[in-house]
Amino acid sequence: MWDRLLVDCQIATMEERPGNPLGIIENGAIGIADGKVVRVGKRTELAGYRARQVDALGGAWVTPGLIDCHTHLVFGGTRADEHAIRRAGASYEEIANAGGGIASTVSRTAAASDEELLEHSRRRLHALMRGGCTTIEVKSGYGLDPASELRLLRIASQLGDGEPVRIVPTLLALHSIPAEQRDRRAHYVSEIVDKLIPAAAEQGLATSVDAFCDTIAFTPDEVERLFKAAAHHGLRVRLHAEQLSNHHGAALAARYHALSADHLEHLDEAGAKAMAAAGTVAVLLPGAFYALQEERKPPVDLLRKHRVPITVATDCNPGTSPLLSPTLAMNMACTLFGLTPEEAVAGMTINAARALGLAHSVGSIAAGKQADLCIWQVESLAELGYWIGLPGPDRRIFGGLDA
Ligand code: NIG
Ligand code: FE
């Protein structure tokens, strides 16, 4: 006897079948036991099974729970003041070079107590959950020194305690050079590589390591030192690459078998090819593109041509993407970057699971996977990329339970 049987629904399983890339099942049913999907198929195929609870969904669409594979949820304060300065004409780089930007969030994060950070981050977490997220990656990165980064990773994992959501903490180890270390770059990178990476690995606080490779951040050589250390300690890597300029970060990430390369507005064909060969996922972040009023879009055609899996995420952060809505991220990915609604849905489900190295357990609706689901009272799946400000699914199921 199963725990639950969902019937009278259309299912986007996200398990690709010939001629059916989203694995859509019309008039489908999903059997759930012990928090996992035990069987998914046509209603008629599951007719002989019994369950303690049967939910008739009135023809609604069911998708996997959404996965936001790139956020910076844990930070103190906001940067609402910079929003106004930017509208008056200053660029992100100008604000950063004048001591604002990431540095200002670093001070406000240091000034906040653990309880305050938890409380404020949890509000953002709840917004993403209301939007349909059941798995959320959370990066550190506003600590900058080893002890502060470890503190943020601990807070990131505590965020999920008692909440119907899966948190995947990532160590954003090279985000910004603290002002007082600008003349000692090599020394700073050594501290991170020699102290922070081993400590994070030993304490099991993160499964992957990220960095920001750009003119205002870290050079490819510095990032490579980090990646070598991460590999040595058994941690996967990912990279903020080609956001503001092209430093061939995507190709570097691919050389280290990165899970993902993120942003990618300035990606070139060699980078796309390298990503495809390495299985590195492209994470597109339309919230940052929108907030920075960028003009150069990520080369979606190149990603398609080389069959690089495309993901969409909020990049929720105080500076470049104060975006609290995964459904708006999908809409923006369609409107601003030209993704199809189907690509946007894949970008927040199965491909996002790949970007987190979790495709064995989440991201699609298949026997053996977690029963993390969203139920949408919409006529067509395309509506997920169509509405501007769709609040979220009508119901969210996490581990088989209504959440
Ligand atoms: O993903 N690119 C670097 N990091 C963040 C921005 C962080 C900030 O400005 O606070 C991003 O866009
Ligand atoms: Fe980011």
Short mmCIF file of C-alpha atoms and ligand atoms in Angstrom, two decimals:
data_model
loop_
_atom_site.label_atom_id
_atom_site.label_comp_id
_atom_site.label_asym_id
_atom_site.label_seq_id
_atom_site.Cartn_x
_atom_site.Cartn_y
_atom_site.Cartn_z
CA MET A 1 0.00 0.00 0.00
CA TRP A 2 1.47 3.38 -1.04
CA ASP A 3 1.22 6.54 1.08
CA ARG A 4 -0.22 8.72 -1.65
CA LEU A 5 -1.53 8.56 -5.15
CA LEU A 6 -1.87 11.75 -7.18
CA VAL A 7 -4.35 11.44 -10.04
CA ASP A 8 -6.19 13.56 -12.59
CA CYS A 9 -3.13 15.57 -13.61
CA GLN A 10 -0.77 16.30 -16.47
CA ILE A 11 2.79 15.52 -15.56
CA ALA A 12 6.00 17.09 -16.85
CA THR A 13 8.28 14.33 -15.58
CA MET A 14 11.39 15.96 -17.14
CA GLU A 15 12.54 12.45 -18.06
CA GLU A 16 13.28 12.81 -21.76
CA ARG A 17 11.59 10.34 -24.12
CA PRO A 18 11.80 10.11 -27.92
CA GLY A 19 9.73 12.96 -29.37
CA ASN A 20 8.80 14.09 -25.86
CA PRO A 21 11.71 16.08 -24.40
CA LEU A 22 9.91 16.97 -21.16
CA GLY A 23 8.54 13.45 -20.69
CA ILE A 24 4.97 14.74 -20.53
CA ILE A 25 2.28 12.31 -19.42
CA GLU A 26 -1.30 13.34 -20.00
CA ASN A 27 -3.94 12.05 -17.62
CA GLY A 28 -1.18 10.75 -15.39
CA ALA A 29 -0.75 9.47 -11.87
CA ILE A 30 2.10 9.46 -9.36
CA GLY A 31 2.51 6.90 -6.58
CA ILE A 32 4.45 8.02 -3.49
CA ALA A 33 5.82 5.98 -0.57
CA ASP A 34 8.40 6.85 2.11
CA GLY A 35 8.91 10.31 0.65
CA LYS A 36 9.83 8.99 -2.77
CA VAL A 37 8.14 8.47 -6.08
CA VAL A 38 7.50 4.76 -6.53
CA ARG A 39 5.75 4.86 -9.87
CA VAL A 40 4.69 7.43 -12.45
CA GLY A 41 2.65 6.78 -15.56
CA LYS A 42 -0.76 7.00 -17.15
CA ARG A 43 -3.67 6.81 -14.71
CA THR A 44 -4.70 3.58 -16.38
CA GLU A 45 -1.26 2.02 -15.81
CA LEU A 46 -1.47 2.70 -12.07
CA ALA A 47 -5.08 1.59 -11.78
CA GLY A 48 -4.42 -1.55 -9.75
CA TYR A 49 -2.46 0.20 -6.95
CA ARG A 50 -3.87 1.34 -3.64
CA ALA A 51 -2.78 4.22 -1.43
CA ARG A 52 -3.74 5.56 1.99
CA GLN A 53 -4.49 8.95 0.42
CA VAL A 54 -5.69 9.71 -3.09
CA ASP A 55 -5.46 13.33 -4.33
CA ALA A 56 -7.47 14.22 -7.42
CA LEU A 57 -5.79 17.30 -8.89
CA GLY A 58 -8.53 18.51 -11.21
CA GLY A 59 -6.40 18.46 -14.35
CA ALA A 60 -3.55 20.53 -12.85
CA TRP A 61 0.04 20.34 -14.13
CA VAL A 62 2.64 18.64 -11.94
CA THR A 63 6.34 19.43 -12.28
CA PRO A 64 9.32 18.47 -10.15
CA GLY A 65 9.87 20.91 -7.28
CA LEU A 66 11.86 23.86 -8.59
CA ILE A 67 15.59 23.98 -7.96
CA ASP A 68 17.37 27.31 -7.55
CA CYS A 69 20.97 26.30 -8.19
CA HIS A 70 22.62 29.71 -7.64
CA THR A 71 21.84 32.00 -4.70
CA HIS A 72 23.72 34.14 -2.21
CA LEU A 73 20.95 34.10 0.43
CA VAL A 74 23.05 34.69 3.54
CA PHE A 75 24.00 38.36 3.93
CA GLY A 76 23.46 41.30 6.28
CA GLY A 77 21.59 44.47 5.33
CA THR A 78 20.58 45.33 1.78
CA ARG A 79 22.07 47.47 -0.97
CA ALA A 80 18.90 49.43 -1.68
CA ASP A 81 21.00 52.62 -1.44
CA GLU A 82 23.16 51.49 -4.39
CA HIS A 83 20.06 50.80 -6.42
CA ALA A 84 19.43 54.55 -6.40
CA ILE A 85 23.09 55.40 -7.11
CA ARG A 86 23.05 53.07 -10.10
CA ARG A 87 19.86 54.62 -11.43
CA ALA A 88 21.71 57.96 -11.28
CA GLY A 89 24.29 56.54 -13.68
CA ALA A 90 27.11 54.84 -11.71
CA SER A 91 28.13 51.39 -12.91
CA TYR A 92 28.48 48.23 -10.77
CA GLU A 93 32.26 48.36 -11.31
CA GLU A 94 32.47 52.06 -10.32
CA ILE A 95 30.55 51.42 -7.11
CA ALA A 96 32.72 48.38 -6.32
CA ASN A 97 35.94 50.29 -7.00
CA ALA A 98 34.75 53.09 -4.69
CA GLY A 99 34.41 50.66 -1.77
CA GLY A 100 30.71 49.91 -2.16
CA GLY A 101 29.35 46.76 -3.70
CA ILE A 102 30.37 43.44 -2.19
CA ALA A 103 32.57 45.21 0.42
CA SER A 104 29.61 47.02 1.92
CA THR A 105 27.66 43.77 2.27
CA VAL A 106 30.73 42.17 3.86
CA SER A 107 30.75 44.84 6.62
CA ARG A 108 27.02 44.55 7.22
CA THR A 109 27.28 40.77 7.34
CA ALA A 110 30.11 40.96 9.89
CA ALA A 111 28.05 43.36 12.01
CA ALA A 112 25.01 41.06 12.12
CA SER A 113 24.62 38.35 14.75
CA ASP A 114 24.12 34.72 13.70
CA GLU A 115 20.48 35.00 14.80
CA GLU A 116 19.91 38.10 12.70
CA LEU A 117 21.49 36.52 9.65
CA LEU A 118 19.40 33.40 10.11
CA GLU A 119 16.20 35.36 10.53
CA HIS A 120 16.76 37.62 7.53
CA SER A 121 18.02 34.83 5.29
CA ARG A 122 15.07 32.68 6.26
CA ARG A 123 12.65 35.35 5.00
CA ARG A 124 14.35 35.17 1.61
CA LEU A 125 14.35 31.39 1.78
CA HIS A 126 10.60 31.36 2.44
CA ALA A 127 9.99 33.62 -0.56
CA LEU A 128 11.85 31.18 -2.83
CA MET A 129 9.93 28.27 -1.30
CA ARG A 130 6.61 30.02 -1.90
CA GLY A 131 7.75 30.41 -5.50
CA GLY A 132 8.03 26.62 -5.77
CA CYS A 133 11.61 25.82 -4.78
CA THR A 134 12.24 22.56 -2.98
CA THR A 135 16.04 22.57 -3.40
CA ILE A 136 18.12 25.73 -3.05
CA GLU A 137 21.85 26.22 -3.36
CA VAL A 138 23.21 28.80 -0.93
CA LYS A 139 26.68 30.28 -1.32
CA SER A 140 28.85 31.85 1.33
CA GLY A 141 31.00 34.69 0.01
CA TYR A 142 30.31 37.73 2.16
CA GLY A 143 32.82 36.75 4.85
CA LEU A 144 36.06 36.89 2.84
CA ASP A 145 38.34 35.56 5.60
CA PRO A 146 38.44 31.85 6.52
CA ALA A 147 36.64 32.11 9.88
CA SER A 148 33.87 34.32 8.50
CA GLU A 149 33.31 32.12 5.45
CA LEU A 150 33.02 29.02 7.67
CA ARG A 151 30.50 30.92 9.82
CA LEU A 152 28.38 31.72 6.75
CA LEU A 153 28.50 28.10 5.58
CA ARG A 154 27.30 26.97 9.01
CA ILE A 155 24.45 29.48 8.87
CA ALA A 156 23.61 28.33 5.33
CA SER A 157 23.19 24.74 6.46
CA GLN A 158 21.22 25.77 9.58
CA LEU A 159 18.83 27.67 7.31
CA GLY A 160 17.27 24.38 6.26
CA ASP A 161 16.75 23.04 9.80
CA GLY A 162 13.11 22.12 10.29
CA GLU A 163 12.16 23.56 6.90
CA PRO A 164 10.59 21.54 4.09
CA VAL A 165 13.42 22.34 1.69
CA ARG A 166 16.84 20.94 0.79
CA ILE A 167 19.73 23.39 1.17
CA VAL A 168 22.96 22.82 -0.74
CA PRO A 169 25.72 25.02 0.70
CA THR A 170 28.54 26.13 -1.60
CA LEU A 171 31.78 27.74 -0.49
CA LEU A 172 32.21 30.92 -2.55
CA ALA A 173 35.85 31.10 -1.62
CA LEU A 174 37.16 33.85 -3.92
CA HIS A 175 34.48 36.50 -4.23
CA SER A 176 36.24 39.81 -3.66
CA ILE A 177 39.61 41.01 -2.38
CA PRO A 178 39.23 42.84 0.94
CA ALA A 179 40.45 46.47 0.51
CA GLU A 180 43.28 46.04 3.01
CA GLN A 181 44.64 43.05 1.07
CA ARG A 182 44.66 44.61 -2.38
CA ASP A 183 48.45 44.91 -2.37
CA ARG A 184 48.89 41.35 -1.13
CA ARG A 185 46.76 39.37 -3.54
CA ALA A 186 48.97 36.29 -3.59
CA HIS A 187 49.03 36.21 0.20
CA TYR A 188 45.23 36.52 0.35
CA VAL A 189 44.70 33.71 -2.14
CA SER A 190 47.16 31.54 -0.17
CA GLU A 191 45.14 32.04 3.03
CA ILE A 192 42.00 30.90 1.25
CA VAL A 193 43.66 27.99 -0.52
CA ASP A 194 45.74 26.76 2.42
CA LYS A 195 43.36 27.41 5.33
CA LEU A 196 39.77 27.79 4.19
CA ILE A 197 39.56 24.97 1.64
CA PRO A 198 40.94 22.25 3.93
CA ALA A 199 38.81 23.45 6.87
CA ALA A 200 35.58 23.51 4.85
CA ALA A 201 36.31 20.07 3.41
CA GLU A 202 37.24 18.59 6.78
CA GLN A 203 34.13 19.96 8.48
CA GLY A 204 31.93 18.76 5.62
CA LEU A 205 30.41 22.23 5.25
CA ALA A 206 30.25 22.34 1.45
CA THR A 207 30.38 19.97 -1.47
CA SER A 208 31.55 22.50 -4.02
CA VAL A 209 33.72 25.58 -4.28
CA ASP A 210 32.94 28.68 -6.32
CA ALA A 211 34.85 31.83 -7.34
CA PHE A 212 34.28 35.08 -9.22
CA CYS A 213 36.60 35.34 -12.21
CA ASP A 214 36.50 38.85 -13.68
CA THR A 215 38.37 42.12 -14.00
CA ILE A 216 37.01 43.43 -10.68
CA ALA A 217 37.50 40.09 -8.95
CA PHE A 218 40.02 37.24 -9.46
CA THR A 219 42.30 36.27 -12.34
CA PRO A 220 42.19 32.87 -14.02
CA ASP A 221 45.55 32.01 -12.42
CA GLU A 222 44.21 32.76 -8.95
CA VAL A 223 41.07 30.75 -9.66
CA GLU A 224 43.18 27.85 -10.89
CA ARG A 225 45.11 27.76 -7.61
CA LEU A 226 41.77 27.49 -5.85
CA PHE A 227 40.47 24.77 -8.17
CA LYS A 228 43.63 22.69 -7.65
CA ALA A 229 43.16 22.87 -3.88
CA ALA A 230 39.45 22.04 -4.18
CA ALA A 231 40.20 18.98 -6.32
CA HIS A 232 42.88 17.91 -3.85
CA HIS A 233 40.29 18.00 -1.05
CA GLY A 234 37.63 16.17 -3.03
CA LEU A 235 35.40 19.20 -3.62
CA ARG A 236 33.69 19.92 -6.94
CA VAL A 237 34.02 23.38 -8.48
CA ARG A 238 31.80 25.95 -10.21
CA LEU A 239 32.59 29.47 -11.40
CA HIS A 240 31.09 32.94 -11.89
CA ALA A 241 32.51 33.31 -15.38
CA GLU A 242 32.28 35.67 -18.33
CA GLN A 243 29.79 37.96 -16.58
CA LEU A 244 31.31 41.40 -17.26
CA SER A 245 34.18 40.42 -19.59
CA ASN A 246 35.76 37.34 -21.14
CA HIS A 247 38.65 35.81 -19.20
CA HIS A 248 38.04 32.32 -20.57
CA GLY A 249 36.76 31.29 -17.17
CA ALA A 250 34.27 28.80 -18.61
CA ALA A 251 37.05 26.88 -20.36
CA LEU A 252 39.11 26.96 -17.16
CA ALA A 253 36.12 25.65 -15.19
CA ALA A 254 35.61 22.90 -17.76
CA ARG A 255 39.25 21.82 -17.41
CA TYR A 256 38.47 21.16 -13.74
CA HIS A 257 35.24 19.31 -14.62
CA ALA A 258 33.18 22.06 -13.03
CA LEU A 259 29.56 21.31 -12.22
CA SER A 260 28.61 24.67 -13.71
CA ALA A 261 29.81 27.95 -15.18
CA ASP A 262 27.48 30.78 -14.30
CA HIS A 263 26.41 34.11 -15.89
CA LEU A 264 28.24 33.66 -19.25
CA GLU A 265 27.13 36.86 -21.01
CA HIS A 266 30.60 37.08 -22.62
CA LEU A 267 31.04 33.35 -23.33
CA ASP A 268 32.69 32.50 -26.67
CA GLU A 269 32.40 29.38 -28.81
CA ALA A 270 35.57 27.79 -27.48
CA GLY A 271 34.16 28.14 -23.97
CA ALA A 272 30.84 26.60 -24.97
CA LYS A 273 32.61 23.67 -26.64
CA ALA A 274 34.81 23.10 -23.60
CA MET A 275 31.74 23.11 -21.33
CA ALA A 276 29.96 20.61 -23.54
CA ALA A 277 32.94 18.25 -23.55
CA ALA A 278 33.28 18.41 -19.76
CA GLY A 279 29.56 18.13 -18.98
CA THR A 280 29.65 21.55 -17.33
CA VAL A 281 26.17 23.08 -17.05
CA ALA A 282 25.47 26.71 -18.10
CA VAL A 283 23.68 28.65 -15.36
CA LEU A 284 21.92 31.73 -16.74
CA LEU A 285 21.07 34.51 -14.30
CA PRO A 286 18.61 36.92 -15.88
CA GLY A 287 18.02 38.78 -12.60
CA ALA A 288 21.61 40.07 -12.62
CA PHE A 289 21.41 40.92 -16.33
CA TYR A 290 18.20 42.86 -15.66
CA ALA A 291 19.35 44.68 -12.53
CA LEU A 292 22.69 45.67 -14.07
CA GLN A 293 20.86 46.70 -17.26
CA GLU A 294 23.37 44.72 -19.29
CA GLU A 295 23.07 44.73 -23.04
CA ARG A 296 25.06 41.66 -23.94
CA LYS A 297 23.06 38.47 -23.58
CA PRO A 298 24.50 35.02 -22.93
CA PRO A 299 24.93 33.21 -26.26
CA VAL A 300 21.99 30.84 -25.96
CA ASP A 301 22.35 29.70 -29.59
CA LEU A 302 25.92 28.56 -28.95
CA LEU A 303 24.81 26.66 -25.85
CA ARG A 304 22.08 24.97 -27.86
CA LYS A 305 24.42 24.25 -30.78
CA HIS A 306 26.92 22.48 -28.53
CA ARG A 307 24.23 20.88 -26.37
CA VAL A 308 25.34 22.46 -23.12
CA PRO A 309 22.56 21.91 -20.56
CA ILE A 310 21.01 25.27 -19.69
CA THR A 311 19.88 26.21 -16.21
CA VAL A 312 18.09 29.29 -14.87
CA ALA A 313 18.58 30.58 -11.32
CA THR A 314 17.71 33.67 -9.29
CA ASP A 315 21.28 34.58 -8.19
CA CYS A 316 19.42 36.12 -5.23
CA ASN A 317 21.97 38.55 -3.77
CA PRO A 318 21.87 42.08 -2.37
CA GLY A 319 23.89 43.74 -5.12
CA THR A 320 23.22 42.52 -8.61
CA SER A 321 20.09 40.42 -8.30
CA PRO A 322 17.71 41.07 -5.42
CA LEU A 323 15.36 38.56 -7.02
CA LEU A 324 13.13 36.50 -4.75
CA SER A 325 11.02 34.71 -7.34
CA PRO A 326 11.98 31.58 -9.29
CA THR A 327 8.92 32.00 -11.52
CA LEU A 328 10.03 35.53 -12.43
CA ALA A 329 13.52 34.14 -13.17
CA MET A 330 11.91 31.71 -15.64
CA ASN A 331 9.89 34.51 -17.23
CA MET A 332 12.97 36.73 -17.53
CA ALA A 333 14.98 33.89 -19.04
CA CYS A 334 12.33 33.64 -21.76
CA THR A 335 11.74 37.36 -22.29
CA LEU A 336 15.31 38.62 -21.95
CA PHE A 337 17.39 35.65 -23.16
CA GLY A 338 14.99 33.99 -25.61
CA LEU A 339 14.67 30.65 -23.85
CA THR A 340 11.56 28.67 -24.68
CA PRO A 341 9.23 28.06 -21.71
CA GLU A 342 10.22 24.39 -21.93
CA GLU A 343 13.91 25.31 -21.65
CA ALA A 344 13.11 27.55 -18.68
CA VAL A 345 11.27 24.73 -16.88
CA ALA A 346 14.13 22.29 -17.60
CA GLY A 347 16.46 25.04 -16.38
CA MET A 348 14.84 25.07 -12.95
CA THR A 349 14.37 21.32 -12.63
CA ILE A 350 16.44 18.58 -14.26
CA ASN A 351 19.31 20.75 -15.49
CA ALA A 352 19.50 22.57 -12.16
CA ALA A 353 19.76 19.17 -10.46
CA ARG A 354 22.69 18.39 -12.80
CA ALA A 355 24.32 21.70 -11.88
CA LEU A 356 24.23 20.63 -8.23
CA GLY A 357 25.38 17.05 -8.89
CA LEU A 358 22.00 15.84 -7.56
CA ALA A 359 20.35 14.50 -10.71
CA HIS A 360 20.27 11.00 -9.19
CA SER A 361 17.77 12.12 -6.52
CA VAL A 362 15.92 15.28 -7.58
CA GLY A 363 15.01 17.31 -10.68
CA SER A 364 12.62 14.90 -12.37
CA ILE A 365 9.62 12.77 -11.49
CA ALA A 366 10.80 9.18 -11.68
CA ALA A 367 10.69 6.04 -9.57
CA GLY A 368 13.29 6.23 -6.81
CA LYS A 369 13.60 10.00 -6.78
CA GLN A 370 12.46 12.31 -3.98
CA ALA A 371 8.76 13.16 -4.14
CA ASP A 372 9.43 16.90 -4.41
CA LEU A 373 6.65 18.30 -6.58
CA CYS A 374 4.88 21.48 -7.61
CA ILE A 375 1.21 21.49 -8.56
CA TRP A 376 0.19 24.32 -10.87
CA GLN A 377 -3.40 25.18 -11.71
CA VAL A 378 -2.56 26.35 -15.22
CA GLU A 379 -3.84 25.27 -18.59
CA SER A 380 -0.46 24.87 -20.21
CA LEU A 381 3.07 24.38 -18.95
CA ALA A 382 4.13 27.38 -21.06
CA GLU A 383 2.38 29.60 -18.50
CA LEU A 384 5.32 29.06 -16.15
CA GLY A 385 7.45 31.18 -18.46
CA TYR A 386 4.62 33.49 -19.49
CA TRP A 387 3.23 35.14 -16.37
CA ILE A 388 5.23 38.08 -15.04
CA GLY A 389 5.02 37.59 -11.29
CA LEU A 390 3.26 34.24 -10.98
CA PRO A 391 3.38 33.87 -7.18
CA GLY A 392 4.23 30.18 -7.29
CA PRO A 393 2.56 26.80 -7.50
CA ASP A 394 -0.83 26.17 -5.93
CA ARG A 395 0.66 23.35 -3.90
CA ARG A 396 4.20 22.30 -3.08
CA ILE A 397 5.03 18.78 -1.98
CA PHE A 398 8.36 18.06 -0.29
CA GLY A 399 9.44 14.49 0.42
CA GLY A 400 5.88 13.32 -0.27
CA LEU A 401 4.24 15.74 2.19
CA ASP A 402 2.31 18.96 1.54
CA ALA A 403 4.62 21.80 2.44
O1 NIG B 1 26.50 36.61 -8.67
N1 NIG B 1 29.25 38.18 -9.50
C1 NIG B 1 29.52 38.19 -8.30
N2 NIG B 1 28.72 37.93 -7.29
C2 NIG B 1 27.36 38.23 -7.24
C3 NIG B 1 27.16 39.64 -6.88
C4 NIG B 1 27.42 39.86 -5.48
C5 NIG B 1 27.19 41.25 -5.00
O2 NIG B 1 27.27 42.24 -5.75
O3 NIG B 1 26.94 41.33 -3.80
C6 NIG B 1 26.63 37.80 -8.50
O4 NIG B 1 26.19 38.61 -9.31
FE FE B 2 26.22 34.89 -8.08
#
